[in-house]
CSV table of C-alpha atoms in Angstrom, one decimal:
chain,number,residue,atom,x,y,z
A,30,MET,CA,7.9,-28.1,27.9
A,31,LEU,CA,9.3,-24.5,27.9
A,32,MET,CA,11.7,-25.2,30.7
A,33,GLY,CA,13.9,-28.2,30.5
A,34,GLY,CA,12.7,-31.0,32.8
A,35,ARG,CA,10.2,-28.9,34.8
A,36,SER,CA,6.9,-29.9,33.3
A,37,SER,CA,5.3,-29.7,36.8
A,38,ASN,CA,6.0,-25.9,36.9
A,39,PHE,CA,4.7,-25.2,33.4
A,40,LYS,CA,2.0,-26.9,31.4
A,41,PRO,CA,1.6,-25.4,27.9
A,42,PHE,CA,-1.9,-24.1,27.4
A,43,VAL,CA,-3.2,-25.0,23.9
A,44,ILE,CA,-6.0,-22.7,22.8
A,45,GLY,CA,-7.8,-22.3,19.4
A,46,MET,CA,-8.5,-19.0,17.8
A,47,SER,CA,-12.2,-19.3,18.6
A,48,ASP,CA,-11.3,-19.9,22.3
A,49,PHE,CA,-8.9,-16.9,22.2
A,50,SER,CA,-11.7,-14.7,20.8
A,51,GLU,CA,-14.2,-15.9,23.5
A,52,GLU,CA,-11.5,-15.4,26.2
A,53,LEU,CA,-11.0,-11.9,25.2
A,54,LYS,CA,-14.7,-11.1,24.9
A,55,GLY,CA,-16.1,-13.2,27.7
A,56,PRO,CA,-17.3,-11.8,31.0
A,57,VAL,CA,-15.5,-12.5,34.3
A,58,THR,CA,-17.4,-14.6,36.8
A,59,ASP,CA,-17.1,-14.4,40.5
A,60,ASP,CA,-15.4,-17.8,40.6
A,61,GLU,CA,-12.9,-16.7,38.0
A,62,VAL,CA,-12.0,-13.6,40.0
A,63,GLU,CA,-10.9,-15.8,42.9
A,64,THR,CA,-8.9,-18.2,40.8
A,65,SER,CA,-7.5,-16.1,38.0
A,66,VAL,CA,-5.3,-13.0,37.6
A,67,LEU,CA,-7.1,-9.9,36.4
A,68,THR,CA,-5.3,-7.2,34.4
A,69,GLY,CA,-6.2,-3.5,34.4
A,70,ALA,CA,-8.5,-4.1,31.4
A,71,GLY,CA,-10.4,-6.9,33.1
A,72,MET,CA,-8.9,-9.7,31.0
A,73,HIS,CA,-8.9,-12.9,32.9
A,74,PHE,CA,-6.3,-15.7,32.7
A,75,PRO,CA,-7.3,-18.8,34.8
A,76,TRP,CA,-4.0,-20.5,34.0
A,77,LEU,CA,-1.9,-17.6,35.3
A,78,GLN,CA,-2.3,-17.8,39.0
A,79,THR,CA,0.3,-20.6,39.5
A,80,TYR,CA,3.0,-18.5,37.9
A,81,VAL,CA,2.1,-15.3,39.7
A,82,GLU,CA,2.4,-17.3,43.0
A,83,THR,CA,5.9,-18.4,42.1
A,84,VAL,CA,6.9,-14.8,41.5
A,85,ALA,CA,5.6,-13.9,45.0
A,86,ILE,CA,7.7,-16.7,46.6
A,87,GLY,CA,10.8,-15.5,44.7
A,88,GLY,CA,14.1,-17.5,44.4
A,89,LYS,CA,14.3,-20.2,41.8
A,90,ARG,CA,10.6,-20.1,40.9
A,91,LYS,CA,11.0,-16.4,40.2
A,92,LYS,CA,13.9,-17.4,37.8
A,93,ASP,CA,11.6,-20.0,36.3
A,94,PHE,CA,8.9,-17.4,35.6
A,95,ALA,CA,11.4,-15.3,33.7
A,96,GLN,CA,12.6,-18.3,31.7
A,97,THR,CA,9.0,-19.2,30.9
A,98,THR,CA,8.0,-15.8,29.5
A,99,SER,CA,11.3,-15.5,27.6
A,100,ALA,CA,10.8,-18.9,26.0
A,101,CYS,CA,7.2,-18.1,25.1
A,102,LEU,CA,8.3,-14.9,23.4
A,103,SER,CA,10.9,-16.8,21.4
A,104,PHE,CA,8.3,-19.4,20.3
A,105,VAL,CA,5.9,-16.7,19.3
A,106,GLN,CA,8.5,-14.9,17.2
A,107,GLU,CA,9.6,-18.2,15.5
A,108,ALA,CA,6.0,-19.1,14.7
A,109,LEU,CA,5.4,-15.6,13.2
A,110,LEU,CA,8.4,-16.0,11.0
A,111,LYS,CA,7.1,-19.3,9.8
A,112,HIS,CA,3.5,-17.9,9.4
A,113,GLN,CA,2.2,-20.5,11.8
A,114,TRP,CA,-0.6,-18.3,13.0
A,115,GLN,CA,-2.4,-20.9,15.1
A,116,GLN,CA,0.7,-22.0,16.9
A,117,ALA,CA,1.7,-18.3,17.5
A,118,ALA,CA,-1.8,-17.7,19.0
A,119,GLU,CA,-1.3,-20.6,21.4
A,120,TYR,CA,2.1,-19.4,22.6
A,121,MET,CA,0.9,-15.8,22.7
A,122,TYR,CA,-1.9,-16.8,25.1
A,123,SER,CA,0.7,-18.1,27.5
A,124,TYR,CA,3.0,-15.0,27.0
A,125,PHE,CA,0.3,-12.8,28.6
A,126,GLN,CA,1.6,-13.8,32.0
A,127,THR,CA,4.5,-11.3,31.5
A,128,LEU,CA,2.0,-8.6,32.4
A,129,GLU,CA,2.5,-9.7,36.0
A,130,ASP,CA,6.3,-9.9,35.8
A,131,SER,CA,8.1,-8.8,39.0
A,132,ASP,CA,10.6,-6.9,36.8
A,133,SER,CA,9.1,-3.5,36.5
A,134,TYR,CA,10.9,-2.8,33.2
A,135,LYS,CA,9.6,-6.0,31.6
A,136,ARG,CA,6.2,-5.4,33.0
A,137,GLN,CA,6.0,-1.9,31.5
A,138,ALA,CA,7.4,-3.1,28.1
A,139,ALA,CA,5.0,-6.0,28.0
A,140,PRO,CA,1.8,-4.2,26.7
A,141,GLU,CA,3.6,-2.9,23.6
A,142,ILE,CA,5.1,-6.2,22.8
A,143,ILE,CA,1.8,-8.0,23.3
A,144,TRP,CA,0.1,-5.5,21.1
A,145,LYS,CA,2.6,-5.8,18.2
A,146,LEU,CA,2.7,-9.5,18.2
A,147,GLY,CA,-1.0,-10.1,19.0
A,148,SER,CA,-2.2,-7.7,16.3
A,149,GLU,CA,0.0,-9.4,13.8
A,150,ILE,CA,-1.4,-12.8,14.7
A,151,LEU,CA,-5.0,-11.5,14.6
A,152,PHE,CA,-4.4,-9.8,11.3
A,153,TYR,CA,-3.3,-13.0,9.5
A,154,HIS,CA,-5.0,-15.8,11.5
A,155,PRO,CA,-7.6,-17.5,9.2
A,156,LYS,CA,-10.2,-17.6,12.0
A,157,SER,CA,-9.7,-14.0,13.1
A,158,ASN,CA,-12.3,-11.3,12.3
A,159,VAL,CA,-12.8,-7.6,12.8
A,160,GLU,CA,-14.8,-8.1,16.0
A,161,THR,CA,-12.0,-10.1,17.6
A,162,PHE,CA,-9.4,-7.6,16.5
A,163,ASN,CA,-11.5,-4.7,17.8
A,164,THR,CA,-11.9,-6.3,21.2
A,165,PHE,CA,-8.2,-7.0,21.5
A,166,ALA,CA,-7.3,-3.5,20.5
A,167,ASP,CA,-9.7,-2.0,23.0
A,168,ARG,CA,-8.4,-4.2,25.8
A,169,MET,CA,-4.7,-3.3,25.0
A,170,LYS,CA,-5.5,0.4,24.9
A,171,ASN,CA,-6.6,0.1,28.5
A,172,ILE,CA,-3.7,-2.2,29.6
A,173,GLY,CA,-1.0,-0.1,28.1
A,174,VAL,CA,-2.2,3.5,28.6
A,175,MET,CA,1.2,4.8,27.6
A,176,ASN,CA,0.7,3.2,24.2
A,177,TYR,CA,-2.9,4.3,23.8
A,178,LEU,CA,-2.3,6.7,21.0
A,179,LYS,CA,-0.1,4.3,19.0
A,180,ILE,CA,-2.5,1.5,19.4
A,181,SER,CA,-5.4,3.8,18.4
A,182,LEU,CA,-3.6,4.8,15.2
A,183,GLN,CA,-2.7,1.3,14.2
A,184,HIS,CA,-6.3,0.2,15.0
A,185,ALA,CA,-7.6,2.8,12.7
A,186,LEU,CA,-5.3,1.7,9.9
A,187,TYR,CA,-6.6,-1.9,10.4
A,188,LEU,CA,-10.2,-0.6,10.1
A,189,LEU,CA,-9.2,1.3,6.9
A,190,HIS,CA,-7.7,-1.9,5.5
A,191,HIS,CA,-11.1,-3.4,5.9
A,192,GLY,CA,-12.9,-0.5,4.3
A,193,MET,CA,-14.5,0.7,7.6
A,194,LEU,CA,-13.9,4.4,7.1
A,195,GLU,CA,-16.4,5.7,9.5
A,196,ASP,CA,-15.2,3.4,12.3
A,197,ALA,CA,-11.6,4.4,11.6
A,198,LYS,CA,-12.6,8.1,11.7
A,199,ARG,CA,-14.5,7.6,15.0
A,200,ASN,CA,-11.5,5.8,16.4
A,201,LEU,CA,-9.1,8.6,15.5
A,202,SER,CA,-11.5,11.2,16.9
A,203,GLU,CA,-11.6,9.4,20.3
A,204,ALA,CA,-7.8,9.2,20.3
A,205,GLU,CA,-7.5,12.9,19.4
A,206,THR,CA,-9.3,13.9,22.6
A,207,TRP,CA,-7.7,11.4,24.9
A,208,ARG,CA,-5.7,12.8,27.7
A,209,HIS,CA,-3.4,11.0,30.1
A,210,GLY,CA,-0.2,11.9,31.8
A,211,GLU,CA,2.2,14.7,30.8
A,212,ASN,CA,2.4,16.4,27.4
A,213,THR,CA,5.7,15.4,25.8
A,214,SER,CA,7.1,16.1,22.3
A,215,SER,CA,6.7,12.5,21.2
A,216,ARG,CA,3.1,12.6,22.3
A,217,GLY,CA,2.5,15.9,20.5
A,218,ILE,CA,3.8,14.3,17.3
A,219,LEU,CA,1.5,11.3,17.7
A,220,ILE,CA,-1.5,13.7,18.2
A,221,ASN,CA,-0.5,15.5,15.0
A,222,LEU,CA,-0.2,12.2,13.2
A,223,ILE,CA,-3.6,11.1,14.4
A,224,GLN,CA,-5.1,14.4,13.3
A,225,ALA,CA,-3.3,14.1,9.9
A,226,TYR,CA,-4.7,10.6,9.3
A,227,LYS,CA,-8.1,11.9,10.3
A,228,GLY,CA,-7.5,14.7,7.7
A,229,LEU,CA,-6.5,12.1,5.1
A,230,LEU,CA,-9.9,10.4,5.6
A,231,GLN,CA,-11.6,13.8,5.2
A,232,TYR,CA,-9.5,14.3,2.1
A,233,TYR,CA,-11.0,11.0,0.7
A,234,THR,CA,-14.5,12.3,1.4
A,235,TRP,CA,-13.5,15.6,-0.2
A,236,SER,CA,-12.1,13.9,-3.3
A,237,LYS,CA,-15.4,12.0,-3.7
A,238,LYS,CA,-17.4,15.2,-3.3
A,239,LYS,CA,-15.1,17.0,-5.8
A,240,MET,CA,-15.8,14.2,-8.3
A,241,GLU,CA,-19.5,14.6,-7.7
A,242,LEU,CA,-19.2,18.3,-8.2
A,243,SER,CA,-17.4,17.9,-11.5
A,244,LYS,CA,-20.4,15.9,-12.9
A,245,LEU,CA,-22.9,18.8,-12.0
A,246,ASP,CA,-23.7,21.7,-14.2
A,247,LYS,CA,-23.2,25.1,-12.5
A,248,ASP,CA,-26.8,25.9,-13.2
A,249,ASP,CA,-27.9,22.7,-11.4
A,250,TYR,CA,-29.9,23.4,-8.2
A,251,ALA,CA,-27.6,21.0,-6.2
A,252,TYR,CA,-24.4,22.6,-7.4
A,253,ASN,CA,-24.0,25.3,-4.7
A,254,ALA,CA,-24.8,22.8,-1.9
A,255,VAL,CA,-22.2,20.3,-3.1
A,256,ALA,CA,-19.7,23.1,-3.7
A,257,GLN,CA,-20.1,24.3,-0.1
A,258,ASP,CA,-19.8,20.7,1.1
A,259,VAL,CA,-16.5,20.3,-0.8
A,260,PHE,CA,-15.2,23.5,0.7
A,261,ASN,CA,-16.1,22.5,4.3
A,262,HIS,CA,-14.3,19.2,3.9
A,263,SER,CA,-11.2,20.9,2.4
A,264,TRP,CA,-11.1,23.3,5.4
A,265,LYS,CA,-11.2,20.4,7.9
A,266,THR,CA,-8.6,18.5,6.0
A,267,SER,CA,-6.2,21.4,5.7
A,268,ALA,CA,-6.5,22.1,9.4
A,269,ASN,CA,-5.7,18.5,10.3
A,270,ILE,CA,-2.8,18.0,7.9
A,271,SER,CA,-1.0,21.4,7.8
A,272,ALA,CA,0.4,21.0,11.4
A,273,LEU,CA,2.0,17.6,10.7
A,274,ILE,CA,3.8,18.5,7.4
A,275,LYS,CA,5.7,21.3,9.2
A,276,ILE,CA,7.4,18.7,11.4
A,277,PRO,CA,10.5,17.2,9.9
A,278,GLY,CA,9.7,13.7,8.5
A,279,VAL,CA,8.4,11.8,5.5
A,280,TRP,CA,4.8,12.7,5.0
A,281,ASP,CA,4.2,11.9,1.3
A,282,PRO,CA,0.5,11.1,1.2
A,283,PHE,CA,-0.4,14.0,3.4
A,284,VAL,CA,1.7,16.5,1.3
A,285,LYS,CA,0.2,15.2,-1.9
A,286,SER,CA,-3.4,15.5,-0.6
A,287,TYR,CA,-2.8,19.0,0.9
A,288,VAL,CA,-1.2,20.3,-2.4
A,289,GLU,CA,-4.0,18.9,-4.5
A,290,MET,CA,-6.5,20.9,-2.5
A,291,LEU,CA,-4.4,24.1,-2.6
A,292,GLU,CA,-4.2,23.7,-6.4
A,293,PHE,CA,-7.9,23.0,-6.7
A,294,TYR,CA,-8.7,26.3,-5.0
A,295,GLY,CA,-6.1,28.2,-7.1
A,296,ASP,CA,-3.5,28.7,-4.4
A,297,ARG,CA,-0.5,27.8,-6.6
A,298,ASP,CA,1.9,29.9,-4.6
A,299,GLY,CA,0.9,28.1,-1.4
A,300,ALA,CA,1.2,24.7,-3.1
A,301,GLN,CA,4.7,25.6,-4.4
A,302,GLU,CA,5.8,26.9,-1.0
A,303,VAL,CA,4.7,23.6,0.7
A,304,LEU,CA,6.5,21.5,-1.9
A,305,THR,CA,9.6,23.6,-1.9
A,306,ASN,CA,9.9,23.4,1.8
A,307,TYR,CA,9.3,19.7,1.8
A,308,ALA,CA,12.1,19.2,-0.8
A,309,TYR,CA,14.7,21.6,0.3
A,310,ASP,CA,14.3,22.2,4.1
A,311,GLU,CA,17.5,20.7,5.5
A,312,LYS,CA,15.6,19.6,8.7
A,313,PHE,CA,13.7,17.1,6.6
A,314,PRO,CA,15.3,13.7,5.7
A,315,SER,CA,16.4,13.2,2.2
A,316,ASN,CA,13.3,12.0,0.2
A,317,PRO,CA,13.3,11.4,-3.6
A,318,ASN,CA,9.5,11.7,-3.7
A,319,ALA,CA,9.7,15.3,-2.4
A,320,HIS,CA,11.6,16.3,-5.5
A,321,ILE,CA,9.3,14.2,-7.8
A,322,TYR,CA,6.3,16.0,-6.4
A,323,LEU,CA,7.9,19.4,-6.9
A,324,TYR,CA,9.0,18.6,-10.4
A,325,ASN,CA,5.5,17.3,-11.4
A,326,PHE,CA,4.0,20.5,-9.9
A,327,LEU,CA,6.4,22.7,-11.9
A,328,LYS,CA,5.6,20.7,-15.0
A,329,ARG,CA,1.9,21.2,-14.6
A,330,GLN,CA,2.5,24.9,-14.1
A,331,LYS,CA,4.7,25.0,-17.3
A,332,ALA,CA,7.6,26.4,-15.3
A,333,PRO,CA,10.8,27.5,-17.0
A,334,ARG,CA,13.1,24.6,-18.1
A,335,SER,CA,15.9,25.9,-15.8
A,336,LYS,CA,13.7,25.4,-12.7
A,337,MET,CA,12.8,21.8,-13.7
A,338,ILE,CA,16.4,21.0,-14.4
A,339,SER,CA,17.4,22.2,-11.0
A,340,VAL,CA,14.9,19.9,-9.3
A,341,LEU,CA,15.7,16.9,-11.3
A,342,LYS,CA,19.5,17.4,-10.8
A,343,ILE,CA,19.0,16.7,-7.1
A,344,LEU,CA,16.8,13.7,-7.9
A,345,TYR,CA,19.6,12.4,-10.2
A,346,GLN,CA,22.0,12.6,-7.3
A,347,ILE,CA,19.7,10.6,-5.0
A,348,VAL,CA,18.2,8.1,-7.5
A,349,PRO,CA,20.2,8.1,-10.8
A,350,SER,CA,18.1,5.2,-12.2
A,351,HIS,CA,14.7,6.9,-11.7
A,352,LYS,CA,12.3,6.8,-14.7
A,353,LEU,CA,12.3,10.6,-14.7
A,354,MET,CA,15.9,10.6,-15.7
A,355,LEU,CA,14.9,10.1,-19.3
A,356,GLU,CA,12.8,13.3,-19.0
A,357,PHE,CA,15.8,14.9,-17.3
A,358,HIS,CA,18.0,13.9,-20.3
A,359,THR,CA,15.5,15.5,-22.7
A,360,LEU,CA,15.5,18.8,-20.8
A,361,LEU,CA,19.3,18.8,-20.7
A,362,ARG,CA,19.5,18.1,-24.4
A,363,LYS,CA,17.2,21.0,-25.2
A,364,SER,CA,19.1,23.4,-23.0
A,365,GLU,CA,21.4,25.9,-24.7
A,366,LYS,CA,24.2,25.3,-22.1
A,367,GLU,CA,27.0,23.0,-23.1
A,368,GLU,CA,27.5,21.8,-19.5
A,369,HIS,CA,23.9,20.5,-19.7
A,370,HIS,CA,24.6,18.6,-22.9
A,371,LYS,CA,27.6,16.9,-21.2
A,372,LEU,CA,25.4,16.1,-18.2
A,373,GLY,CA,22.8,14.7,-20.5
A,374,LEU,CA,25.3,12.0,-21.6
A,375,GLU,CA,26.3,11.3,-18.1
A,376,VAL,CA,22.6,10.8,-17.1
A,377,LEU,CA,22.0,8.2,-19.8
A,378,PHE,CA,25.1,6.2,-18.8
A,379,GLY,CA,24.0,6.5,-15.2
A,380,VAL,CA,20.6,5.0,-15.9
A,381,LEU,CA,22.0,2.0,-17.7
A,382,ASP,CA,24.4,1.3,-14.9
A,383,PHE,CA,21.5,-0.4,-13.0
A,384,ALA,CA,20.4,-3.9,-13.6
A,385,GLY,CA,16.7,-2.9,-13.5
A,386,CYS,CA,17.2,-0.7,-16.6
A,387,THR,CA,19.1,-3.1,-18.8
A,388,LYS,CA,16.0,-3.8,-20.9
A,389,ASN,CA,14.8,-0.2,-21.1
A,390,ILE,CA,14.7,0.3,-24.9
A,391,THR,CA,14.0,4.0,-24.6
A,392,ALA,CA,17.2,4.5,-22.6
A,393,TRP,CA,19.2,2.6,-25.2
A,394,LYS,CA,17.6,4.5,-28.1
A,395,TYR,CA,18.4,7.8,-26.4
A,396,LEU,CA,22.0,6.7,-25.7
A,397,ALA,CA,22.6,5.4,-29.3
A,398,LYS,CA,21.3,8.6,-30.8
A,399,TYR,CA,23.1,10.9,-28.3
A,400,LEU,CA,26.4,9.1,-28.6
A,401,LYS,CA,26.4,9.5,-32.3
A,402,LYS,CA,25.4,13.2,-32.0
A,403,THR,CA,28.1,13.8,-29.4
A,404,LEU,CA,30.8,12.1,-31.4
A,405,MET,CA,29.7,14.0,-34.5
A,406,GLY,CA,30.0,17.2,-32.5
A,407,ASN,CA,33.7,16.5,-31.7
A,408,HIS,CA,33.1,15.8,-28.1
A,409,LEU,CA,35.1,12.5,-27.9
A,410,ALA,CA,36.4,13.5,-24.5
A,411,TRP,CA,32.9,13.5,-23.0
A,412,VAL,CA,32.4,9.9,-24.2
A,413,GLN,CA,35.8,8.8,-23.0
A,414,ASP,CA,35.2,10.3,-19.5
A,415,GLU,CA,32.0,8.2,-19.1
A,416,TRP,CA,33.5,5.1,-20.7
A,417,ASN,CA,36.8,4.9,-18.8
A,418,SER,CA,35.0,4.1,-15.5
A,419,ARG,CA,32.8,1.5,-17.2
A,420,LYS,CA,35.1,-0.3,-19.8
A,421,ASN,CA,36.1,-3.0,-17.4
A,422,TRP,CA,32.5,-4.1,-16.5
A,423,TRP,CA,30.0,-2.9,-19.1
A,424,PRO,CA,31.2,-5.4,-21.8
A,425,SER,CA,30.2,-8.4,-19.7
A,426,PHE,CA,27.3,-6.6,-18.0
A,427,HIS,CA,25.6,-5.5,-21.3
A,428,PHE,CA,27.5,-6.7,-24.4
A,429,SER,CA,28.4,-10.4,-23.9
A,430,TYR,CA,27.7,-13.0,-26.5
A,431,PHE,CA,25.1,-14.5,-24.2
A,432,TRP,CA,23.2,-11.2,-24.0
A,433,ALA,CA,23.4,-10.8,-27.8
A,434,LYS,CA,21.6,-14.1,-28.4
A,435,SER,CA,19.1,-13.5,-25.5
A,436,ASP,CA,18.3,-9.9,-26.6
A,437,TRP,CA,17.9,-10.8,-30.2
A,438,LYS,CA,15.5,-13.6,-29.3
A,439,GLU,CA,13.4,-11.5,-26.9
A,440,ASP,CA,13.4,-8.0,-28.6
A,441,THR,CA,15.2,-7.4,-31.9
A,442,ALA,CA,14.6,-3.6,-31.7
A,443,LEU,CA,16.4,-3.5,-28.3
A,444,ALA,CA,19.2,-5.7,-29.6
A,445,CYS,CA,19.8,-3.3,-32.5
A,446,GLU,CA,20.0,-0.3,-30.3
A,447,LYS,CA,22.4,-2.0,-27.9
A,448,ALA,CA,24.5,-3.3,-30.8
A,449,PHE,CA,24.9,0.3,-32.1
A,450,VAL,CA,26.1,1.5,-28.7
A,451,ALA,CA,28.4,-1.5,-28.3
A,452,GLY,CA,29.9,-0.8,-31.7
A,453,LEU,CA,30.5,2.8,-30.9
A,454,LEU,CA,32.1,2.0,-27.6
A,455,LEU,CA,33.9,-1.2,-28.3
A,456,GLY,CA,34.5,-1.1,-32.1
A,457,LYS,CA,33.3,-3.5,-34.8
A,458,GLY,CA,35.2,-6.4,-33.2
A,459,CYS,CA,32.8,-6.5,-30.3
A,460,ARG,CA,31.1,-9.9,-30.1
A,461,TYR,CA,27.6,-8.4,-29.3
A,462,PHE,CA,27.9,-6.1,-32.4
A,463,ARG,CA,29.2,-8.9,-34.6
A,464,TYR,CA,26.4,-11.3,-33.6
A,465,ILE,CA,23.6,-8.8,-34.4
A,466,LEU,CA,25.3,-7.8,-37.6
A,467,LYS,CA,25.2,-11.4,-38.9
A,468,GLN,CA,21.4,-11.8,-38.3
A,469,ASP,CA,19.2,-12.0,-41.3
A,470,HIS,CA,16.2,-9.8,-40.7
A,471,GLN,CA,14.1,-8.5,-43.5
A,472,ILE,CA,12.7,-5.4,-41.7
A,473,LEU,CA,15.8,-4.4,-39.8
A,474,GLY,CA,18.3,-5.2,-42.6
A,475,LYS,CA,18.6,-1.5,-43.8
A,476,LYS,CA,19.0,-0.3,-40.2
A,477,ILE,CA,21.7,-2.8,-39.5
A,478,LYS,CA,23.6,-1.7,-42.6
A,479,ARG,CA,23.4,2.0,-41.6
A,480,MET,CA,24.5,1.0,-38.1
A,481,LYS,CA,27.6,-0.7,-39.6
A,482,ARG,CA,28.6,2.4,-41.5
A,483,SER,CA,28.1,4.7,-38.5
A,484,VAL,CA,30.2,2.4,-36.3
A,485,LYS,CA,33.0,2.3,-38.8
A,486,LYS,CA,33.0,6.1,-39.0
A,487,TYR,CA,32.4,7.2,-35.4
A,488,SER,CA,33.6,4.4,-33.1
A,489,ILE,CA,35.9,5.6,-30.3
A,490,VAL,CA,38.1,2.5,-30.8
A,491,ASN,CA,40.8,2.6,-33.4
A,492,PRO,CA,39.9,-0.2,-36.0
A,493,ARG,CA,43.4,-1.7,-35.6
A,494,LEU,CA,42.8,-2.1,-31.8
A,495,SER,CA,39.2,-3.4,-31.9
A,496,TYR,CA,38.4,-6.6,-30.1
């Protein structure tokens, strides 16, 4: 029972997925029209009439209706969280009655809730199929006309997931031309988004045509025809995507596709303008990928080092652990500016502050080598600036006895690089350094001896104070 002690007012309707499918697709008979509630889409619910009558009467039964639908919603949500798709479908079937709620706010909100929950159930239910999902989507578009564009877009993404590109494209084209009610800013953005996804599908076709073109010789009789086809698809794609990426937002796949086409046709200035605006326009939300795309573009164009450093400096402020930070360090190291050399050290320490980078042997190699070079260059203050904020937690985070044993067992090369860094920062008394030093390894023996000499000479810790 959904309402305590009132089984006479609500009898849970248990329905299988196949029944649900048939109920959605089945025609409405004359008898059913008399004994069931019809929605604007023609969906019929024979079990619903009793509850609608209680709403008409009002009073306590009206309250019972609200409790019933609220309980159904809670049960659906709980079943979804537990991935109990069949149980969710059963409760969902009962929740449809909220479409007839006397509360206008709840009634207006119901189609969107039903679509979100119902589409989730149909996506994962083992007995669901594309036909069932399509039928449900089409019915929900007609019930919730205010959500028509959202549902159409999500329906298209579902079709894409199942590899039905032409159906998805047709779905988006229908949504693109749909008109209902007033034109609002939110609706305008949705239209742009639908057009952009349509453009993304056209980009996919363009990409395939471009690949086909690359396999043809320019003297081939089919070359000109394919080249013209490629151009036509690029024009359509550009027209559909360009409007969206001017609106502040995160549009990564659209920007990448658009830039690829601009580059393909030699419009490098246009591509750089798009990427620069996407990365630096203050109206757009902070987006690490925008700076990554711009950096990779500049790298492809062999741009001056100073430009690439400027881009990666912003990425460093947003994601200091990004894998491009090692490239950033290399650029800084090669720079002629001393401030860049100092920043290069900061970047390496910043990368290794993150747990996901603790096993990155390249980062440890870079730090070991750069630490030694920095200390040899009489820049002890640079190292101390970085170490002072880390000396209370890096020893246990990186250089404990436990990590020494674990690292040596898993990756001896990594252990050696870390041991060198540990020795330079903590002195020859560091437990990590001492453990690695005592290991007998035929190949790494000479390296360990050189490491010992370097630590003795360049460690920032006074030998009498080592621990």
